[in-house]
Structures are given as structure tokens and as C-alpha cells.
Amino acid sequence: VTFTVSGGGCTQTTTQNIVVNPTPTASFSSTAPQCTGTGVDFTNTGTSSGVSYLWNFGAGATPATSTDQNPVGVTYSSSGTKTVTLVVTDTLSGCSATASTTININQTPVASFTSTAPQCSSVAIDFTNTGSTGGSWSYSWNFGQGANPAGSSAESPTGIMYSSGGTKTVTLTVSGAGCTQTSTQTIDIGAT
């Protein structure tokens, strides 16, 4: 850098060398969208050498922050839009860059149920969903061996009959927005 001062016919010039450090690049990708409780992996796609990393994963994240280059398995306890921020800092110059983006976390449903079992094979069994309810969920029931009907997509199916006694394995799968949870129970049906 050269600086010249002139006045009254006189001039003086000074020259000095300065160092301009490069600014690192901050950018990243992730495996989102995911479901609550399912790990999200983050990959640094910016500067990868001579820098430090500081991640902030947003509301409901475990862990909340990280200094890893490529954090893995970050889970969220709540659904919704999350703002994730990465600050990349050059370890020699202190120059830094920041990148932020939003990711979507979908709610994992709860699959649980009760039934009117145990009953005899000649008595209809009713099943009641005690987990996630509402119009955004889909339900898939498998009532086990000898059931009529064998399955259902109703939230709380009723009138299921069994053609034989014994222990029956009943499965309920609740799904929505790419998230699924399954609950399995055994019920006893008495022979008539």
C-alpha cells in the first residue's frame, strides 16, 4: 500500500506491506428431513483445513452444539422447522464465515393400543388406539392368526373375531409424513 502526501510543492510517499487473509467458506448439507428421535447427519461442504467449526443445531437438538467437522446423529425432540448455523473460523487469522439454513423435522407418531381381550373365540374383540390420533396419521393393523378380518386401516377397529383360541400377536403401525412407529402385543383368546 502506497500513501502520498503533497502540498506547497513538497511530496512525501510511504509504502507498507499488509497481509489480507482469505475468508473461509461456510456451507453444509444434511440428511434432513428426518423424524423426531432419528439422527440427522451434517456434512461440512466449505473450507476443510486450517479452520475450526462451531455448529448450533437449533431448538430441541441433542446435542445443541458441536465443534466437529461433520457431526452425526443429532436428534430432535420436537418437530417443525429448525435453524441450523455453522461458523467456520480460520485458526491462524481469526477470519470467520457463517452459514445458516433451515431443516424440517417431522413428528414421529406414537403407536400404542388397548383391547377388550382376553375373550373367547366366539366373542368380538375391540381395539382402541391410545397413541397418535388425528387426520394426519394412517393406521395399519394386523390382528394375527385366525382373525376376521385379518387387518384394518381404522384408527380403533371393532368387532374382530377369531376362529381359534390361543395367543395371538397383534401389530399396530402408525405412519405419517415419512415417520412410522409400530407396537406389538399378544392377546389371549379362549377356545369355545
PDB file of N, CA and C in Angstrom, residues 8 17 22 25 34 38 65 102 116 160 167 174 181 191:
ATOM      1  N   GLY A   8       2.217  22.473  -1.124  1.00  0.00           N
ATOM      2  CA  GLY A   8       3.230  23.535  -1.207  1.00  0.00           C
ATOM      3  C   GLY A   8       4.423  23.130  -2.027  1.00  0.00           C
ATOM      4  N   ASN A  17       3.744  -2.936   3.416  1.00  0.00           N
ATOM      5  CA  ASN A  17       3.134  -4.206   3.011  1.00  0.00           C
ATOM      6  C   ASN A  17       2.134  -4.640   4.070  1.00  0.00           C
ATOM      7  N   PRO A  22      -7.387 -14.767   3.606  1.00  0.00           N
ATOM      8  CA  PRO A  22      -8.610 -15.228   2.945  1.00  0.00           C
ATOM      9  C   PRO A  22      -9.700 -15.558   3.977  1.00  0.00           C
ATOM     10  N   THR A  25     -14.798 -20.451   3.759  1.00  0.00           N
ATOM     11  CA  THR A  25     -16.146 -20.649   3.220  1.00  0.00           C
ATOM     12  C   THR A  25     -16.944 -21.507   4.186  1.00  0.00           C
ATOM     13  N   GLN A  34     -35.874 -35.479   8.694  1.00  0.00           N
ATOM     14  CA  GLN A  34     -35.919 -36.709   9.460  1.00  0.00           C
ATOM     15  C   GLN A  34     -37.094 -36.624  10.428  1.00  0.00           C
ATOM     16  N   THR A  38     -34.862 -39.471  15.399  1.00  0.00           N
ATOM     17  CA  THR A  38     -33.995 -40.098  14.395  1.00  0.00           C
ATOM     18  C   THR A  38     -32.818 -39.167  14.121  1.00  0.00           C
ATOM     19  N   THR A  65     -24.993 -28.138  20.339  1.00  0.00           N
ATOM     20  CA  THR A  65     -23.889 -27.574  19.573  1.00  0.00           C
ATOM     21  C   THR A  65     -22.839 -28.648  19.336  1.00  0.00           C
ATOM     22  N   THR A 102     -32.438 -23.736   7.152  1.00  0.00           N
ATOM     23  CA  THR A 102     -33.488 -24.381   7.931  1.00  0.00           C
ATOM     24  C   THR A 102     -33.668 -25.809   7.454  1.00  0.00           C
ATOM     25  N   THR A 116     -60.184 -55.309  24.227  1.00  0.00           N
ATOM     26  CA  THR A 116     -61.118 -55.919  25.170  1.00  0.00           C
ATOM     27  C   THR A 116     -60.770 -57.376  25.450  1.00  0.00           C
ATOM     28  N   ILE A 160     -63.613 -57.621  15.912  1.00  0.00           N
ATOM     29  CA  ILE A 160     -62.681 -58.598  15.341  1.00  0.00           C
ATOM     30  C   ILE A 160     -62.958 -59.956  15.997  1.00  0.00           C
ATOM     31  N   THR A 167     -52.813 -67.792  21.859  1.00  0.00           N
ATOM     32  CA  THR A 167     -52.146 -66.491  21.942  1.00  0.00           C
ATOM     33  C   THR A 167     -52.021 -65.912  20.545  1.00  0.00           C
ATOM     34  N   VAL A 174     -48.414 -46.986  13.007  1.00  0.00           N
ATOM     35  CA  VAL A 174     -48.927 -45.645  12.766  1.00  0.00           C
ATOM     36  C   VAL A 174     -47.891 -44.908  11.924  1.00  0.00           C
ATOM     37  N   GLN A 181     -44.094 -45.685  13.519  1.00  0.00           N
ATOM     38  CA  GLN A 181     -43.797 -46.414  14.751  1.00  0.00           C
ATOM     39  C   GLN A 181     -44.746 -47.603  14.819  1.00  0.00           C
ATOM     40  N   ALA A 191     -60.560 -70.887  23.745  1.00  0.00           N
ATOM     41  CA  ALA A 191     -61.266 -71.769  22.814  1.00  0.00           C
ATOM     42  C   ALA A 191     -62.686 -71.965  23.309  1.00  0.00           C
TER      43      ALA A 191
END
